[in-house]
JSON list of C-alpha atoms in Angstrom, two decimals:
[
{"chain": "A", "resi": 840, "resn": "MET", "atom": "CA", "xyz": [-35.23, -15.17, 64.18]},
{"chain": "A", "resi": 841, "resn": "LYS", "atom": "CA", "xyz": [-34.20, -14.16, 67.70]},
{"chain": "A", "resi": 842, "resn": "ARG", "atom": "CA", "xyz": [-30.96, -12.78, 66.30]},
{"chain": "A", "resi": 843, "resn": "VAL", "atom": "CA", "xyz": [-32.85, -10.44, 63.88]},
{"chain": "A", "resi": 844, "resn": "GLY", "atom": "CA", "xyz": [-35.02, -9.19, 66.76]},
{"chain": "A", "resi": 845, "resn": "ILE", "atom": "CA", "xyz": [-31.96, -8.44, 68.90]},
{"chain": "A", "resi": 846, "resn": "ILE", "atom": "CA", "xyz": [-30.21, -6.63, 66.01]},
{"chain": "A", "resi": 847, "resn": "LEU", "atom": "CA", "xyz": [-33.35, -4.61, 65.27]},
{"chain": "A", "resi": 848, "resn": "ALA", "atom": "CA", "xyz": [-33.76, -3.68, 68.95]},
{"chain": "A", "resi": 849, "resn": "ALA", "atom": "CA", "xyz": [-30.11, -2.59, 69.16]},
{"chain": "A", "resi": 850, "resn": "TRP", "atom": "CA", "xyz": [-30.45, -0.54, 65.96]},
{"chain": "A", "resi": 851, "resn": "LEU", "atom": "CA", "xyz": [-33.56, 1.21, 67.33]},
{"chain": "A", "resi": 852, "resn": "LEU", "atom": "CA", "xyz": [-31.70, 2.07, 70.55]},
{"chain": "A", "resi": 853, "resn": "VAL", "atom": "CA", "xyz": [-28.83, 3.61, 68.55]},
{"chain": "A", "resi": 854, "resn": "VAL", "atom": "CA", "xyz": [-31.17, 5.63, 66.31]},
{"chain": "A", "resi": 855, "resn": "THR", "atom": "CA", "xyz": [-33.25, 6.81, 69.28]},
{"chain": "A", "resi": 856, "resn": "GLY", "atom": "CA", "xyz": [-30.07, 7.90, 71.06]},
{"chain": "A", "resi": 857, "resn": "LEU", "atom": "CA", "xyz": [-28.85, 9.81, 68.01]},
{"chain": "A", "resi": 858, "resn": "LEU", "atom": "CA", "xyz": [-32.19, 11.55, 67.57]},
{"chain": "A", "resi": 859, "resn": "ALA", "atom": "CA", "xyz": [-32.28, 12.53, 71.23]},
{"chain": "A", "resi": 860, "resn": "GLN", "atom": "CA", "xyz": [-28.85, 14.20, 70.87]},
{"chain": "A", "resi": 861, "resn": "THR", "atom": "CA", "xyz": [-29.80, 16.14, 67.73]},
{"chain": "A", "resi": 862, "resn": "GLU", "atom": "CA", "xyz": [-31.01, 19.69, 68.36]},
{"chain": "A", "resi": 863, "resn": "PRO", "atom": "CA", "xyz": [-33.77, 21.14, 66.20]},
{"chain": "A", "resi": 864, "resn": "PRO", "atom": "CA", "xyz": [-32.56, 23.54, 63.50]},
{"chain": "A", "resi": 865, "resn": "LYS", "atom": "CA", "xyz": [-32.26, 27.22, 64.40]},
{"chain": "A", "resi": 866, "resn": "PRO", "atom": "CA", "xyz": [-33.74, 30.08, 62.36]},
{"chain": "A", "resi": 867, "resn": "GLY", "atom": "CA", "xyz": [-31.29, 31.82, 60.05]},
{"chain": "A", "resi": 868, "resn": "PRO", "atom": "CA", "xyz": [-30.33, 35.51, 60.04]},
{"chain": "A", "resi": 869, "resn": "GLU", "atom": "CA", "xyz": [-33.07, 36.38, 57.52]},
{"chain": "A", "resi": 870, "resn": "VAL", "atom": "CA", "xyz": [-35.78, 35.24, 59.95]},
{"chain": "A", "resi": 871, "resn": "LYS", "atom": "CA", "xyz": [-34.25, 37.25, 62.78]},
{"chain": "A", "resi": 872, "resn": "LYS", "atom": "CA", "xyz": [-34.67, 40.46, 60.72]},
{"chain": "A", "resi": 873, "resn": "LEU", "atom": "CA", "xyz": [-38.43, 40.14, 61.28]},
{"chain": "A", "resi": 874, "resn": "ASP", "atom": "CA", "xyz": [-37.82, 40.77, 65.00]},
{"chain": "A", "resi": 875, "resn": "VAL", "atom": "CA", "xyz": [-38.16, 44.53, 64.43]},
{"chain": "A", "resi": 876, "resn": "LEU", "atom": "CA", "xyz": [-41.86, 43.88, 63.71]},
{"chain": "A", "resi": 877, "resn": "ALA", "atom": "CA", "xyz": [-42.49, 41.94, 66.94]},
{"chain": "A", "resi": 878, "resn": "GLY", "atom": "CA", "xyz": [-44.47, 43.68, 69.66]},
{"chain": "A", "resi": 879, "resn": "ALA", "atom": "CA", "xyz": [-47.65, 45.73, 69.98]},
{"chain": "A", "resi": 880, "resn": "TRP", "atom": "CA", "xyz": [-48.27, 48.35, 67.29]},
{"chain": "A", "resi": 881, "resn": "THR", "atom": "CA", "xyz": [-50.87, 51.05, 66.61]},
{"chain": "A", "resi": 882, "resn": "LEU", "atom": "CA", "xyz": [-51.45, 51.96, 62.97]},
{"chain": "A", "resi": 883, "resn": "GLU", "atom": "CA", "xyz": [-53.30, 55.11, 61.91]},
{"chain": "A", "resi": 884, "resn": "GLY", "atom": "CA", "xyz": [-53.95, 55.90, 58.29]},
{"chain": "A", "resi": 885, "resn": "ASP", "atom": "CA", "xyz": [-56.07, 57.39, 55.57]},
{"chain": "A", "resi": 886, "resn": "VAL", "atom": "CA", "xyz": [-58.02, 55.14, 53.21]},
{"chain": "A", "resi": 887, "resn": "LYS", "atom": "CA", "xyz": [-58.35, 56.77, 49.80]},
{"chain": "A", "resi": 888, "resn": "PRO", "atom": "CA", "xyz": [-61.75, 56.67, 48.05]},
{"chain": "A", "resi": 889, "resn": "GLY", "atom": "CA", "xyz": [-61.78, 53.96, 45.38]},
{"chain": "A", "resi": 890, "resn": "PRO", "atom": "CA", "xyz": [-62.51, 50.29, 44.77]},
{"chain": "A", "resi": 891, "resn": "MET", "atom": "CA", "xyz": [-61.90, 49.52, 48.46]},
{"chain": "A", "resi": 892, "resn": "GLY", "atom": "CA", "xyz": [-64.71, 51.88, 49.54]},
{"chain": "A", "resi": 893, "resn": "PRO", "atom": "CA", "xyz": [-65.53, 55.50, 50.34]},
{"chain": "A", "resi": 894, "resn": "GLY", "atom": "CA", "xyz": [-62.27, 56.33, 52.11]},
{"chain": "A", "resi": 895, "resn": "GLY", "atom": "CA", "xyz": [-61.71, 57.84, 55.54]},
{"chain": "A", "resi": 896, "resn": "LYS", "atom": "CA", "xyz": [-59.64, 57.22, 58.64]},
{"chain": "A", "resi": 897, "resn": "MET", "atom": "CA", "xyz": [-58.51, 53.77, 59.72]},
{"chain": "A", "resi": 898, "resn": "THR", "atom": "CA", "xyz": [-56.92, 52.50, 62.91]},
{"chain": "A", "resi": 899, "resn": "GLU", "atom": "CA", "xyz": [-55.43, 49.16, 63.70]},
{"chain": "A", "resi": 900, "resn": "SER", "atom": "CA", "xyz": [-54.09, 47.54, 66.87]},
{"chain": "A", "resi": 901, "resn": "GLN", "atom": "CA", "xyz": [-51.61, 44.81, 66.07]},
{"chain": "A", "resi": 902, "resn": "LYS", "atom": "CA", "xyz": [-49.75, 42.41, 68.35]},
{"chain": "A", "resi": 903, "resn": "CYS", "atom": "CA", "xyz": [-47.01, 40.24, 66.83]},
{"chain": "A", "resi": 904, "resn": "GLU", "atom": "CA", "xyz": [-45.30, 37.44, 68.76]},
{"chain": "A", "resi": 905, "resn": "TRP", "atom": "CA", "xyz": [-42.84, 34.73, 67.82]},
{"chain": "A", "resi": 906, "resn": "MET", "atom": "CA", "xyz": [-44.27, 31.25, 67.44]},
{"chain": "A", "resi": 907, "resn": "GLU", "atom": "CA", "xyz": [-42.46, 28.56, 69.43]},
{"chain": "A", "resi": 908, "resn": "GLY", "atom": "CA", "xyz": [-39.29, 27.65, 67.53]},
{"chain": "A", "resi": 909, "resn": "GLY", "atom": "CA", "xyz": [-38.69, 31.21, 66.33]},
{"chain": "A", "resi": 910, "resn": "TYR", "atom": "CA", "xyz": [-39.43, 30.66, 62.63]},
{"chain": "A", "resi": 911, "resn": "PHE", "atom": "CA", "xyz": [-42.74, 32.52, 62.34]},
{"chain": "A", "resi": 912, "resn": "LEU", "atom": "CA", "xyz": [-44.06, 35.82, 63.64]},
{"chain": "A", "resi": 913, "resn": "VAL", "atom": "CA", "xyz": [-47.81, 35.57, 64.36]},
{"chain": "A", "resi": 914, "resn": "CYS", "atom": "CA", "xyz": [-49.78, 38.83, 64.33]},
{"chain": "A", "resi": 915, "resn": "HIS", "atom": "CA", "xyz": [-53.30, 39.42, 65.66]},
{"chain": "A", "resi": 916, "resn": "VAL", "atom": "CA", "xyz": [-55.02, 42.55, 64.39]},
{"chain": "A", "resi": 917, "resn": "ASP", "atom": "CA", "xyz": [-58.14, 44.53, 65.31]},
{"chain": "A", "resi": 918, "resn": "PHE", "atom": "CA", "xyz": [-59.05, 47.17, 62.72]},
{"chain": "A", "resi": 919, "resn": "LYS", "atom": "CA", "xyz": [-61.59, 49.96, 62.38]},
{"chain": "A", "resi": 920, "resn": "SER", "atom": "CA", "xyz": [-62.39, 51.91, 59.22]},
{"chain": "A", "resi": 921, "resn": "ALA", "atom": "CA", "xyz": [-65.21, 53.60, 57.32]},
{"chain": "A", "resi": 922, "resn": "MET", "atom": "CA", "xyz": [-65.72, 50.25, 55.55]},
{"chain": "A", "resi": 923, "resn": "GLY", "atom": "CA", "xyz": [-66.30, 48.52, 58.89]},
{"chain": "A", "resi": 924, "resn": "ASN", "atom": "CA", "xyz": [-64.47, 46.87, 61.73]},
{"chain": "A", "resi": 925, "resn": "GLY", "atom": "CA", "xyz": [-62.85, 43.48, 61.86]},
{"chain": "A", "resi": 926, "resn": "TYR", "atom": "CA", "xyz": [-60.22, 41.13, 63.07]},
{"chain": "A", "resi": 927, "resn": "GLY", "atom": "CA", "xyz": [-57.34, 39.48, 61.27]},
{"chain": "A", "resi": 928, "resn": "MET", "atom": "CA", "xyz": [-54.43, 37.15, 61.79]},
{"chain": "A", "resi": 929, "resn": "GLY", "atom": "CA", "xyz": [-51.20, 37.12, 59.83]},
{"chain": "A", "resi": 930, "resn": "VAL", "atom": "CA", "xyz": [-48.12, 34.90, 59.83]},
{"chain": "A", "resi": 931, "resn": "MET", "atom": "CA", "xyz": [-44.72, 36.13, 58.63]},
{"chain": "A", "resi": 932, "resn": "GLY", "atom": "CA", "xyz": [-41.70, 33.99, 57.92]},
{"chain": "A", "resi": 933, "resn": "TYR", "atom": "CA", "xyz": [-38.88, 33.37, 55.49]},
{"chain": "A", "resi": 934, "resn": "SER", "atom": "CA", "xyz": [-38.72, 30.73, 52.75]},
{"chain": "A", "resi": 935, "resn": "THR", "atom": "CA", "xyz": [-35.15, 29.48, 52.41]},
{"chain": "A", "resi": 936, "resn": "ASP", "atom": "CA", "xyz": [-36.19, 27.59, 49.26]},
{"chain": "A", "resi": 937, "resn": "ASP", "atom": "CA", "xyz": [-37.52, 30.72, 47.52]},
{"chain": "A", "resi": 938, "resn": "LYS", "atom": "CA", "xyz": [-35.18, 33.15, 49.31]},
{"chain": "A", "resi": 939, "resn": "THR", "atom": "CA", "xyz": [-38.08, 35.47, 50.10]},
{"chain": "A", "resi": 940, "resn": "TYR", "atom": "CA", "xyz": [-40.12, 36.59, 53.08]},
{"chain": "A", "resi": 941, "resn": "THR", "atom": "CA", "xyz": [-43.66, 35.23, 53.30]},
{"chain": "A", "resi": 942, "resn": "TYR", "atom": "CA", "xyz": [-46.89, 36.63, 54.70]},
{"chain": "A", "resi": 943, "resn": "HIS", "atom": "CA", "xyz": [-50.23, 34.81, 55.00]},
{"chain": "A", "resi": 944, "resn": "GLU", "atom": "CA", "xyz": [-53.27, 36.71, 56.26]},
{"chain": "A", "resi": 945, "resn": "PHE", "atom": "CA", "xyz": [-56.87, 35.80, 57.11]},
{"chain": "A", "resi": 946, "resn": "ASN", "atom": "CA", "xyz": [-59.59, 38.15, 58.36]},
{"chain": "A", "resi": 947, "resn": "SER", "atom": "CA", "xyz": [-63.11, 38.18, 59.77]},
{"chain": "A", "resi": 948, "resn": "TRP", "atom": "CA", "xyz": [-64.50, 39.41, 56.43]},
{"chain": "A", "resi": 949, "resn": "GLY", "atom": "CA", "xyz": [-63.69, 36.03, 54.89]},
{"chain": "A", "resi": 950, "resn": "GLU", "atom": "CA", "xyz": [-60.67, 37.33, 52.98]},
{"chain": "A", "resi": 951, "resn": "SER", "atom": "CA", "xyz": [-57.23, 35.80, 52.76]},
{"chain": "A", "resi": 952, "resn": "MET", "atom": "CA", "xyz": [-53.99, 36.94, 51.19]},
{"chain": "A", "resi": 953, "resn": "ASP", "atom": "CA", "xyz": [-50.54, 35.56, 50.46]},
{"chain": "A", "resi": 954, "resn": "ALA", "atom": "CA", "xyz": [-47.66, 37.96, 49.90]},
{"chain": "A", "resi": 955, "resn": "LYS", "atom": "CA", "xyz": [-43.96, 37.76, 49.25]},
{"chain": "A", "resi": 956, "resn": "GLY", "atom": "CA", "xyz": [-41.63, 40.25, 50.89]},
{"chain": "A", "resi": 957, "resn": "ALA", "atom": "CA", "xyz": [-38.21, 41.77, 50.55]},
{"chain": "A", "resi": 958, "resn": "LEU", "atom": "CA", "xyz": [-36.10, 43.97, 52.81]},
{"chain": "A", "resi": 959, "resn": "ASP", "atom": "CA", "xyz": [-34.00, 46.70, 51.22]},
{"chain": "A", "resi": 960, "resn": "GLY", "atom": "CA", "xyz": [-32.15, 48.74, 53.85]},
{"chain": "A", "resi": 961, "resn": "SER", "atom": "CA", "xyz": [-34.91, 49.94, 56.18]},
{"chain": "A", "resi": 962, "resn": "THR", "atom": "CA", "xyz": [-37.80, 49.33, 53.76]},
{"chain": "A", "resi": 963, "resn": "TRP", "atom": "CA", "xyz": [-39.96, 46.22, 53.70]},
{"chain": "A", "resi": 964, "resn": "THR", "atom": "CA", "xyz": [-41.95, 45.64, 50.50]},
{"chain": "A", "resi": 965, "resn": "TRP", "atom": "CA", "xyz": [-44.68, 42.99, 50.35]},
{"chain": "A", "resi": 966, "resn": "THR", "atom": "CA", "xyz": [-46.30, 42.12, 47.01]},
{"chain": "A", "resi": 967, "resn": "SER", "atom": "CA", "xyz": [-49.39, 40.04, 46.29]},
{"chain": "A", "resi": 968, "resn": "ASP", "atom": "CA", "xyz": [-51.99, 39.11, 43.70]},
{"chain": "A", "resi": 969, "resn": "GLU", "atom": "CA", "xyz": [-55.49, 39.83, 44.99]},
{"chain": "A", "resi": 970, "resn": "LYS", "atom": "CA", "xyz": [-59.05, 39.58, 43.81]},
{"chain": "A", "resi": 971, "resn": "MET", "atom": "CA", "xyz": [-61.09, 42.79, 44.04]},
{"chain": "A", "resi": 972, "resn": "GLY", "atom": "CA", "xyz": [-64.62, 42.13, 42.92]},
{"chain": "A", "resi": 973, "resn": "ASP", "atom": "CA", "xyz": [-64.27, 40.04, 39.78]},
{"chain": "A", "resi": 974, "resn": "LYS", "atom": "CA", "xyz": [-60.80, 41.36, 38.83]},
{"chain": "A", "resi": 975, "resn": "MET", "atom": "CA", "xyz": [-57.30, 40.31, 39.80]},
{"chain": "A", "resi": 976, "resn": "VAL", "atom": "CA", "xyz": [-55.02, 43.16, 40.88]},
{"chain": "A", "resi": 977, "resn": "LYS", "atom": "CA", "xyz": [-51.49, 43.45, 42.18]},
{"chain": "A", "resi": 978, "resn": "GLY", "atom": "CA", "xyz": [-51.04, 44.69, 45.74]},
{"chain": "A", "resi": 979, "resn": "ARG", "atom": "CA", "xyz": [-47.95, 46.31, 47.27]},
{"chain": "A", "resi": 980, "resn": "PHE", "atom": "CA", "xyz": [-47.55, 47.11, 50.98]},
{"chain": "A", "resi": 981, "resn": "THR", "atom": "CA", "xyz": [-44.47, 49.19, 51.82]},
{"chain": "A", "resi": 982, "resn": "MET", "atom": "CA", "xyz": [-43.15, 49.74, 55.34]},
{"chain": "A", "resi": 983, "resn": "LYS", "atom": "CA", "xyz": [-40.37, 52.34, 55.72]},
{"chain": "A", "resi": 984, "resn": "MET", "atom": "CA", "xyz": [-38.84, 51.95, 59.18]},
{"chain": "A", "resi": 985, "resn": "THR", "atom": "CA", "xyz": [-38.25, 55.44, 60.60]},
{"chain": "A", "resi": 986, "resn": "SER", "atom": "CA", "xyz": [-36.97, 54.08, 63.93]},
{"chain": "A", "resi": 987, "resn": "SER", "atom": "CA", "xyz": [-37.07, 50.82, 65.88]},
{"chain": "A", "resi": 988, "resn": "ALA", "atom": "CA", "xyz": [-40.49, 51.91, 67.18]},
{"chain": "A", "resi": 989, "resn": "SER", "atom": "CA", "xyz": [-42.17, 53.44, 64.11]},
{"chain": "A", "resi": 990, "resn": "TYR", "atom": "CA", "xyz": [-42.68, 53.08, 60.38]},
{"chain": "A", "resi": 991, "resn": "ASP", "atom": "CA", "xyz": [-44.54, 54.83, 57.60]},
{"chain": "A", "resi": 992, "resn": "PHE", "atom": "CA", "xyz": [-46.73, 52.54, 55.50]},
{"chain": "A", "resi": 993, "resn": "MET", "atom": "CA", "xyz": [-48.47, 52.62, 52.15]},
{"chain": "A", "resi": 994, "resn": "TYR", "atom": "CA", "xyz": [-50.70, 50.08, 50.42]},
{"chain": "A", "resi": 995, "resn": "GLU", "atom": "CA", "xyz": [-51.03, 50.41, 46.65]},
{"chain": "A", "resi": 996, "resn": "THR", "atom": "CA", "xyz": [-52.86, 48.52, 43.93]},
{"chain": "A", "resi": 997, "resn": "SER", "atom": "CA", "xyz": [-52.21, 48.10, 40.23]},
{"chain": "A", "resi": 998, "resn": "PRO", "atom": "CA", "xyz": [-54.08, 46.28, 37.48]},
{"chain": "A", "resi": 999, "resn": "ASP", "atom": "CA", "xyz": [-50.82, 45.14, 35.86]},
{"chain": "A", "resi": 1000, "resn": "GLY", "atom": "CA", "xyz": [-47.90, 46.00, 38.17]},
{"chain": "A", "resi": 1001, "resn": "SER", "atom": "CA", "xyz": [-46.80, 49.08, 36.20]},
{"chain": "A", "resi": 1002, "resn": "LYS", "atom": "CA", "xyz": [-49.00, 52.00, 37.36]},
{"chain": "A", "resi": 1003, "resn": "TRP", "atom": "CA", "xyz": [-49.74, 52.03, 41.09]},
{"chain": "A", "resi": 1004, "resn": "THR", "atom": "CA", "xyz": [-52.55, 53.80, 42.95]},
{"chain": "A", "resi": 1005, "resn": "THR", "atom": "CA", "xyz": [-52.32, 54.50, 46.68]},
{"chain": "A", "resi": 1006, "resn": "ALA", "atom": "CA", "xyz": [-55.22, 52.94, 48.56]},
{"chain": "A", "resi": 1007, "resn": "VAL", "atom": "CA", "xyz": [-54.05, 53.55, 52.16]},
{"chain": "A", "resi": 1008, "resn": "ASP", "atom": "CA", "xyz": [-51.14, 55.38, 53.80]},
{"chain": "A", "resi": 1009, "resn": "GLY", "atom": "CA", "xyz": [-50.21, 56.22, 57.35]},
{"chain": "A", "resi": 1010, "resn": "LYS", "atom": "CA", "xyz": [-47.91, 55.70, 60.30]},
{"chain": "A", "resi": 1011, "resn": "ALA", "atom": "CA", "xyz": [-47.34, 52.83, 62.74]},
{"chain": "A", "resi": 1012, "resn": "THR", "atom": "CA", "xyz": [-46.04, 53.27, 66.27]},
{"chain": "A", "resi": 1013, "resn": "LYS", "atom": "CA", "xyz": [-44.84, 50.58, 68.66]},
{"chain": "A", "resi": 1014, "resn": "LYS", "atom": "CA", "xyz": [-46.63, 50.71, 72.02]}
]
């Protein structure tokens, strides 16, 4: 019995030593492409009249920082619009299993959203399925990088993913 205890103790020392020498995995190149979105941003746009409300100007202050480990970009948002003011939090990352970017958002109006993203050249496109009232709609948020410190954005909705209607468009500038 003593022999088993000594063998087990030796095995635990070896495993503990191996684990101590192993470095945590590093984010891949896809994750690092999100770095262009890190920082403090100001968004200004026009909300179109429609299912989202009466329309009008909107502004948003957004601050995105890397979570420890460098896998996720966490964004805190304060927004103001004709529909009201609020606060939100979003988390961006990359799913190596699905080979797609991910975005999860929650806001002070009790809403949440999950989107999948793709990068094509300098354009990010995020798509989602969302509930508006009692109907499910498709959402598409496009960000066209015009420089390392600005992008044009547009949010569109569609009942079926074929005909899109612009709900919001505008410009974002890095502070």
